[in-house]
Short mmCIF file of C-alpha atoms in Angstrom, two decimals:
data_model
loop_
_atom_site.label_atom_id
_atom_site.label_comp_id
_atom_site.label_asym_id
_atom_site.label_seq_id
_atom_site.Cartn_x
_atom_site.Cartn_y
_atom_site.Cartn_z
CA UNK H 14 3.06 -18.92 5.48
CA UNK H 15 5.93 -16.79 6.46
CA UNK H 16 5.41 -14.29 9.43
CA UNK H 17 8.52 -12.19 8.64
CA UNK H 18 6.15 -9.30 7.71
CA UNK H 19 3.73 -9.36 10.65
CA UNK H 20 6.56 -10.00 13.03
CA UNK H 21 7.64 -6.45 12.31
CA UNK H 22 4.57 -4.80 13.92
CA UNK H 23 2.05 -5.91 16.64
CA UNK H 24 -1.17 -5.05 14.85
CA UNK H 25 -1.96 -6.26 11.37
CA UNK H 26 -2.62 -2.60 10.25
CA UNK H 27 -0.46 -0.90 7.61
CA UNK H 28 -0.75 2.80 6.80
CA UNK H 29 -0.82 3.07 2.97
CA UNK H 30 1.85 5.24 1.39
CA UNK H 31 0.03 8.24 -0.08
CA UNK H 32 2.09 10.42 -2.50
CA UNK H 33 1.76 14.02 -2.92
CA UNK H 34 2.73 15.10 0.61
CA UNK H 35 0.20 13.04 2.58
CA UNK H 36 2.39 10.30 4.04
CA UNK H 37 4.67 12.57 5.98
CA UNK H 38 7.07 11.29 8.74
CA UNK H 39 4.89 12.50 11.60
CA UNK H 40 2.02 10.30 10.25
CA UNK H 41 4.24 7.30 9.78
CA UNK H 42 5.92 7.61 13.10
CA UNK H 43 2.61 7.82 14.99
CA UNK H 44 1.25 4.69 13.29
CA UNK H 45 4.51 2.88 13.99
CA UNK H 46 4.54 3.95 17.67
CA UNK H 47 0.93 2.63 18.09
CA UNK H 48 1.89 -0.76 16.75
CA UNK H 49 1.03 -0.51 13.01
CA UNK H 50 3.43 -0.28 10.05
CA UNK H 51 3.78 3.41 8.94
CA UNK H 52 4.99 4.17 5.34
CA UNK H 53 6.58 6.99 3.60
CA UNK H 54 5.70 7.62 -0.02
CA UNK H 55 8.68 8.33 -2.31
CA UNK H 56 6.56 9.21 -5.36
CA UNK H 57 7.08 12.66 -6.76
CA UNK H 58 9.93 13.40 -4.30
CA UNK H 59 13.60 13.82 -5.25
CA UNK H 60 16.15 11.22 -3.90
CA UNK H 61 17.48 13.78 -1.42
CA UNK H 62 14.01 14.54 -0.23
CA UNK H 63 13.33 10.89 0.41
CA UNK H 64 16.62 10.66 2.29
CA UNK H 65 15.77 13.57 4.53
CA UNK H 66 12.21 12.21 5.20
CA UNK H 67 13.77 8.82 6.24
CA UNK H 68 16.26 10.65 8.46
CA UNK H 69 13.41 12.59 10.12
CA UNK H 70 11.29 9.41 10.55
CA UNK H 71 14.12 7.58 12.21
CA UNK H 72 14.43 10.49 14.66
CA UNK H 73 10.73 10.08 15.59
CA UNK H 74 10.61 6.25 15.99
CA UNK H 75 12.82 3.22 16.40
CA UNK H 76 10.17 0.92 15.11
CA UNK H 77 10.08 -0.68 11.64
CA UNK H 78 8.64 1.34 8.79
CA UNK H 79 8.28 1.19 5.04
CA UNK H 80 9.01 3.26 1.92
CA UNK H 81 7.06 2.97 -1.30
CA UNK H 82 8.59 3.48 -4.84
CA UNK H 83 6.77 4.12 -8.16
CA UNK H 84 8.21 2.03 -11.04
CA UNK H 85 9.19 3.83 -14.28
CA UNK H 86 6.54 3.77 -16.86
CA UNK H 87 6.84 2.64 -20.55
CA UNK H 88 6.74 5.33 -23.26
CA UNK H 89 3.46 4.66 -25.14
CA UNK H 90 1.47 7.92 -24.60
CA UNK H 91 -0.08 9.46 -27.72
CA UNK H 92 1.56 12.93 -27.81
CA UNK H 93 -1.25 14.23 -30.08
CA UNK H 94 -3.83 13.18 -27.49
CA UNK H 95 -1.80 14.90 -24.69
CA UNK H 96 -1.64 18.09 -26.84
CA UNK H 97 -5.43 18.01 -27.30
CA UNK H 98 -6.07 17.58 -23.63
CA UNK H 99 -3.73 20.49 -22.90
CA UNK H 100 -5.78 22.59 -25.17
CA UNK H 101 -8.86 21.46 -23.37
CA UNK H 102 -7.27 22.46 -20.07
CA UNK H 103 -6.39 26.04 -21.29
CA UNK H 104 -9.46 27.42 -19.69
CA UNK H 105 -8.55 25.89 -16.22
CA UNK H 106 -5.16 27.54 -16.57
CA UNK H 107 -6.82 30.89 -17.29
CA UNK H 108 -9.16 30.36 -14.34
CA UNK H 109 -6.42 29.59 -11.85
CA UNK H 110 -4.11 32.22 -13.32
CA UNK H 111 -1.33 29.65 -13.91
CA UNK H 112 0.54 27.84 -16.65
CA UNK H 113 0.05 24.22 -17.54
CA UNK H 114 2.94 22.02 -16.54
CA UNK H 115 5.46 20.43 -18.95
CA UNK H 116 4.22 16.84 -19.83
CA UNK H 117 7.74 15.86 -20.70
CA UNK H 118 8.98 16.54 -17.11
CA UNK H 119 10.21 12.98 -16.59
CA UNK H 120 8.97 9.36 -16.76
CA UNK H 121 10.95 7.42 -14.18
CA UNK H 122 10.32 9.44 -10.88
CA UNK H 123 13.97 9.37 -10.09
CA UNK H 124 13.58 5.55 -9.49
CA UNK H 125 17.34 4.56 -9.77
CA UNK H 126 18.44 7.37 -7.43
CA UNK H 127 15.79 6.52 -4.83
CA UNK H 128 16.63 2.82 -5.05
CA UNK H 129 20.34 3.72 -4.45
CA UNK H 130 19.31 5.68 -1.29
CA UNK H 131 17.45 2.62 -0.05
CA UNK H 132 20.32 0.30 -0.69
CA UNK H 133 22.84 2.74 0.90
CA UNK H 134 20.53 3.32 3.96
CA UNK H 135 18.42 0.24 4.17
CA UNK H 136 14.89 0.45 5.66
CA UNK H 137 12.88 -2.41 7.07
CA UNK H 138 10.24 -2.61 4.29
CA UNK H 139 10.01 -1.43 0.71
CA UNK H 140 6.90 -1.68 -1.51
CA UNK H 141 6.46 -1.00 -5.25
CA UNK H 142 3.58 0.39 -7.24
CA UNK H 143 2.75 0.38 -11.04
CA UNK H 144 4.49 -2.88 -11.87
CA UNK H 145 6.91 -5.58 -10.78
CA UNK H 146 10.55 -4.79 -10.11
CA UNK H 147 13.28 -7.03 -11.49
CA UNK H 148 14.52 -10.00 -9.60
CA UNK H 149 17.88 -8.33 -9.31
CA UNK H 150 16.30 -5.28 -7.49
CA UNK H 151 14.29 -7.52 -5.09
CA UNK H 152 17.38 -9.67 -4.38
CA UNK H 153 19.53 -6.56 -3.74
CA UNK H 154 17.09 -5.27 -1.26
CA UNK H 155 16.86 -8.74 0.45
CA UNK H 156 20.63 -8.71 0.84
CA UNK H 157 20.56 -5.55 2.80
CA UNK H 158 17.81 -7.00 4.99
CA UNK H 159 14.73 -5.24 3.46
CA UNK H 160 11.38 -6.99 3.26
CA UNK H 161 9.71 -6.31 -0.14
CA UNK H 162 6.04 -6.01 -1.20
CA UNK H 163 4.59 -5.28 -4.70
CA UNK H 164 0.92 -4.21 -5.47
CA UNK H 165 -1.15 -6.44 -7.70
CA UNK H 166 -4.69 -5.92 -8.90
CA UNK H 167 -5.25 -9.42 -10.30
CA UNK H 168 -4.22 -12.98 -9.40
CA UNK H 169 -2.08 -12.97 -12.61
CA UNK H 170 -0.21 -9.92 -11.42
CA UNK H 171 0.24 -11.56 -8.01
CA UNK H 172 1.78 -14.61 -9.72
CA UNK H 173 4.22 -12.31 -11.49
CA UNK H 174 5.06 -10.69 -8.13
CA UNK H 175 5.78 -14.10 -6.62
CA UNK H 176 7.84 -15.20 -9.59
CA UNK H 177 10.03 -12.08 -9.37
CA UNK H 178 10.86 -12.98 -5.86
CA UNK H 179 9.03 -10.38 -3.65
CA UNK H 180 8.45 -11.31 -0.07
CA UNK H 181 4.69 -10.44 -0.10
CA UNK H 182 1.95 -8.97 -2.40
CA UNK H 183 -0.43 -6.10 -1.67
CA UNK H 184 -3.83 -7.09 -3.04
CA UNK H 185 -5.59 -3.78 -4.12
CA UNK H 186 -9.22 -3.99 -4.67
CA UNK H 187 -11.33 -1.67 -6.80
CA UNK H 188 -12.50 0.10 -3.68
CA UNK H 189 -9.04 1.76 -3.05
CA UNK H 190 -8.50 5.42 -3.32
CA UNK H 191 -5.74 6.90 -5.34
CA UNK H 192 -4.05 5.27 -8.23
CA UNK H 193 -4.77 1.59 -9.18
CA UNK H 194 -1.53 -0.24 -9.10
CA UNK H 195 -2.08 -2.19 -12.37
CA UNK H 196 1.10 -3.54 -13.96
CA UNK H 197 0.13 -2.49 -17.32
CA UNK H 198 -2.23 0.48 -18.19
CA UNK H 199 -4.87 -0.84 -20.59
CA UNK H 200 -7.70 1.64 -21.15
CA UNK H 201 -9.92 -1.20 -22.47
CA UNK H 202 -10.31 -2.75 -19.02
CA UNK H 203 -10.88 0.51 -17.14
CA UNK H 204 -13.57 -0.16 -14.45
CA UNK H 205 -13.14 -3.94 -14.44
CA UNK H 206 -11.12 -4.15 -11.21
CA UNK H 207 -12.18 -6.81 -8.78
CA UNK H 208 -13.56 -6.00 -5.22
CA UNK H 209 -11.19 -6.60 -2.41
CA UNK H 210 -12.66 -9.82 -0.91
CA UNK H 211 -12.93 -11.53 -4.24
CA UNK H 212 -9.38 -10.50 -5.15
CA UNK H 213 -7.85 -11.67 -1.86
CA UNK H 214 -9.55 -15.02 -2.19
CA UNK H 215 -8.32 -15.45 -5.84
CA UNK H 216 -4.69 -14.41 -4.84
CA UNK H 217 -4.72 -16.70 -2.01
CA UNK H 218 -5.41 -19.62 -4.15
CA UNK H 219 -2.85 -18.55 -6.59
CA UNK H 220 0.33 -17.71 -4.51
CA UNK H 221 2.03 -18.83 -1.39
CA UNK H 222 3.54 -15.55 -0.30
CA UNK H 223 1.81 -13.37 2.37
CA UNK H 224 -1.00 -11.09 1.34
CA UNK H 225 -1.64 -7.43 2.49
CA UNK H 226 -5.16 -6.43 1.57
CA UNK H 227 -6.02 -2.90 0.50
CA UNK H 228 -8.98 -1.11 -0.63
CA UNK H 229 -11.89 0.69 1.12
CA UNK H 230 -10.93 -0.63 4.65
CA UNK H 231 -12.09 1.94 7.37
CA UNK H 232 -13.05 -0.39 10.40
CA UNK H 233 -11.64 -3.17 12.38
CA UNK H 234 -14.54 -5.42 11.36
CA UNK H 235 -13.42 -5.18 7.75
CA UNK H 236 -9.81 -5.97 8.79
CA UNK H 237 -11.15 -9.10 10.39
CA UNK H 238 -12.94 -9.96 7.10
CA UNK H 239 -9.85 -9.71 4.87
CA UNK H 240 -7.81 -11.69 7.51
CA UNK H 241 -10.45 -14.31 7.34
CA UNK H 242 -10.23 -14.35 3.58
CA UNK H 243 -6.53 -15.03 3.70
CA UNK H 244 -4.69 -11.85 4.16
CA UNK H 245 -1.99 -11.43 6.84
CA UNK H 246 -2.62 -7.77 7.13
CA UNK H 247 -4.68 -4.79 5.98
CA UNK H 248 -3.52 -1.61 4.37
CA UNK H 249 -5.51 1.56 4.89
CA UNK H 250 -5.09 4.85 3.21
CA UNK H 251 -8.21 7.07 3.46
CA UNK H 252 -8.72 6.16 7.03
CA UNK H 253 -5.33 7.81 7.88
CA UNK H 254 -5.74 10.66 5.35
CA UNK H 255 -8.12 12.33 7.79
CA UNK H 256 -5.85 12.24 10.78
CA UNK H 257 -4.20 15.44 12.20
CA UNK H 258 -0.75 14.02 11.39
CA UNK H 259 -1.54 13.62 7.72
CA UNK H 260 0.01 15.98 5.32
CA UNK H 261 -3.20 16.23 3.19
CA UNK H 262 -4.69 19.64 2.59
CA UNK H 263 -7.38 20.66 5.14
CA UNK H 264 -9.88 21.02 2.24
CA UNK H 265 -9.18 17.44 1.10
CA UNK H 266 -9.59 16.15 4.73
CA UNK H 267 -12.96 18.01 5.15
CA UNK H 268 -14.15 16.81 1.81
CA UNK H 269 -14.04 13.19 2.96
CA UNK H 270 -17.19 13.59 5.07
CA UNK H 271 -18.63 16.67 3.39
CA UNK H 272 -22.22 15.83 2.03
CA UNK H 273 -21.40 17.69 -1.08
CA UNK H 274 -19.08 14.74 -2.11
CA UNK H 275 -21.34 11.71 -2.20
CA UNK H 276 -19.37 9.25 -4.22
CA UNK H 277 -16.02 8.39 -5.78
CA UNK H 278 -15.03 7.42 -9.24
CA UNK H 279 -11.98 6.03 -11.12
CA UNK H 280 -10.64 8.81 -13.37
CA UNK H 281 -7.72 9.70 -15.66
CA UNK H 282 -8.46 13.40 -15.42
CA UNK H 283 -5.67 14.39 -13.07
CA UNK H 284 -2.81 12.00 -13.95
CA UNK H 285 -3.65 9.93 -17.12
CA UNK H 286 -3.84 6.68 -15.04
CA UNK H 287 -6.99 5.40 -13.35
CA UNK H 288 -7.22 6.73 -9.80
CA UNK H 289 -10.19 6.82 -7.45
CA UNK H 290 -11.17 10.25 -6.09
CA UNK H 291 -14.23 12.13 -4.86
CA UNK H 292 -16.36 13.38 -7.83
CA UNK H 293 -15.92 17.06 -8.20
CA UNK H 294 -16.18 19.57 -11.02
CA UNK H 295 -12.74 18.93 -12.50
CA UNK H 296 -13.34 15.16 -12.65
CA UNK H 297 -16.74 15.47 -14.16
CA UNK H 298 -15.73 17.98 -16.85
CA UNK H 299 -12.38 16.37 -17.81
CA UNK H 300 -12.50 12.73 -16.99
CA UNK H 301 -14.34 11.59 -19.99
CA UNK H 302 -11.70 13.20 -22.27
CA UNK H 303 -8.44 12.55 -20.35
CA UNK H 304 -5.99 10.34 -22.39
CA UNK H 305 -4.17 7.23 -21.03
CA UNK H 306 -0.99 9.09 -20.64
CA UNK H 307 0.85 8.70 -17.28
CA UNK H 308 2.94 10.65 -16.08
CA UNK H 309 2.40 13.15 -18.94
CA UNK H 310 -1.09 14.21 -17.70
CA UNK H 311 0.14 14.26 -14.02
CA UNK H 312 2.77 16.77 -15.04
CA UNK H 313 0.40 18.80 -17.16
CA UNK H 314 -2.20 19.27 -14.41
CA UNK H 315 0.23 19.67 -11.49
CA UNK H 316 0.10 23.48 -11.56
CA UNK H 317 -3.58 23.49 -11.81
CA UNK H 318 -4.01 21.23 -8.74
CA UNK H 319 -1.59 23.31 -6.77
CA UNK H 320 -3.42 26.66 -7.70
CA UNK H 321 -6.69 25.05 -6.67
CA UNK H 322 -5.23 23.95 -3.35
CA UNK H 323 -3.81 27.37 -2.69
CA UNK H 324 -7.29 28.86 -3.38
CA UNK H 325 -8.93 26.30 -1.11
CA UNK H 326 -11.04 25.21 -4.13
CA UNK H 327 -12.07 21.54 -3.68
CA UNK H 328 -13.65 21.51 -7.14
CA UNK H 329 -10.25 21.76 -8.82
CA UNK H 330 -8.22 19.48 -6.55
CA UNK H 331 -7.41 15.70 -6.91
CA UNK H 332 -9.34 14.55 -3.84
CA UNK H 333 -8.15 10.93 -3.82
CA UNK H 334 -10.35 8.79 -1.65
CA UNK H 335 -11.54 5.16 -1.24
CA UNK H 336 -15.15 4.01 -1.41
CA UNK H 337 -15.34 4.14 2.42
CA UNK H 338 -14.50 7.75 2.76
CA UNK H 339 -17.64 8.71 4.53
CA UNK H 340 -16.58 6.52 7.43
CA UNK H 341 -13.41 8.64 8.00
CA UNK H 342 -12.78 9.60 11.61
CA UNK H 343 -11.01 12.72 12.88
CA UNK H 344 -8.73 10.86 15.33
CA UNK H 345 -4.91 11.19 15.95
CA UNK H 346 -3.25 8.46 13.97
CA UNK H 347 -1.98 6.47 16.96
CA UNK H 348 -5.50 6.55 18.54
CA UNK H 349 -6.94 5.36 15.28
CA UNK H 350 -4.59 2.45 15.38
CA UNK H 351 -5.71 1.54 18.74
CA UNK H 352 -9.39 1.89 17.84
CA UNK H 353 -8.96 -0.25 14.75
CA UNK H 354 -7.13 -2.92 16.91
CA UNK H 355 -9.90 -2.97 19.39
CA UNK H 356 -12.58 -3.22 16.74
CA UNK H 357 -10.56 -6.09 15.17
CA UNK H 358 -10.41 -7.98 18.53
CA UNK H 359 -14.08 -7.60 19.01
CA UNK H 360 -14.86 -8.82 15.37
CA UNK H 361 -12.53 -11.84 15.86
CA UNK H 362 -14.25 -12.74 19.10
CA UNK H 363 -17.60 -12.61 17.40
CA UNK H 364 -16.45 -14.61 14.48
CA UNK H 365 -15.05 -17.32 16.79
CA UNK H 366 -18.29 -17.61 18.71
CA UNK H 367 -16.73 -16.91 21.93
CA UNK H 368 -18.68 -13.76 22.71
CA UNK H 369 -21.06 -13.54 25.73
CA UNK H 370 -24.05 -15.75 25.58
#
């Protein structure tokens, strides 16, 4: 198996790209400097905003880093269902004294413009979410020296990633916080995602490209487990969300270990696509009725989420988190990488049977 990915960073630890202002340059730089692979999230940013963040990150570290792109989504949302959901959310708008967003604010997240930035100013690694980019896109990035990864949630999706020509696949298990990176949004299969170890094992037997395992990983021992299952590295999001360098709202960070939030669920309430978050009032009240309409619902609820954040109201925010959220540690990002690496080394020693007798 190619080591082109893991040769880029000393520890098999990848900081997940978390959109919405979480994966800021200071977080990515701290992870890179500690020997992991830091990531910027291009999602919901302008192309110029992405360029400025890349420029800032390069001023903070000379180590390799990555950028994540959202793929454009097909137009299949039921407009009538979106209108009904908007009506249901009118009470939320009144409560937070704001207007609902325009569901028709754009479907492609500025994909082509952001891709142009990454081709004109190549970065070491680019990953993709919500589908498989074309072979032409992957080849163009390879020509400028960029290593490419694509998220998959099934072995079939991983095979499509390999066929398209990506350098590696991110195996995202059901435990992962935030949006599931399914290639097609099919409501009938909501809740059927595989757990990470089963997914990594199936993908390992399906494709020959390297695997990065993602989903609920919070400790070095879990990293050792996914490496033993066939992954080349582990991607952690929630673990880094709690760090001081993370751009997450303070209320979001505190909620990860707040006894008030005891579990997570996959929901369409905030964006119209399945995403795992802490169960709060908004999720409970609106999740059962949210239509499969991304990014229309994302645009619709954006002002509500921002207003809740301004008010410090955790019950109205999208508190994305993986299933391991209660294990979050309030450590600086660089120190967290070091702790994870030490835990990984200890676990590997125990697995090899070379520990003290």
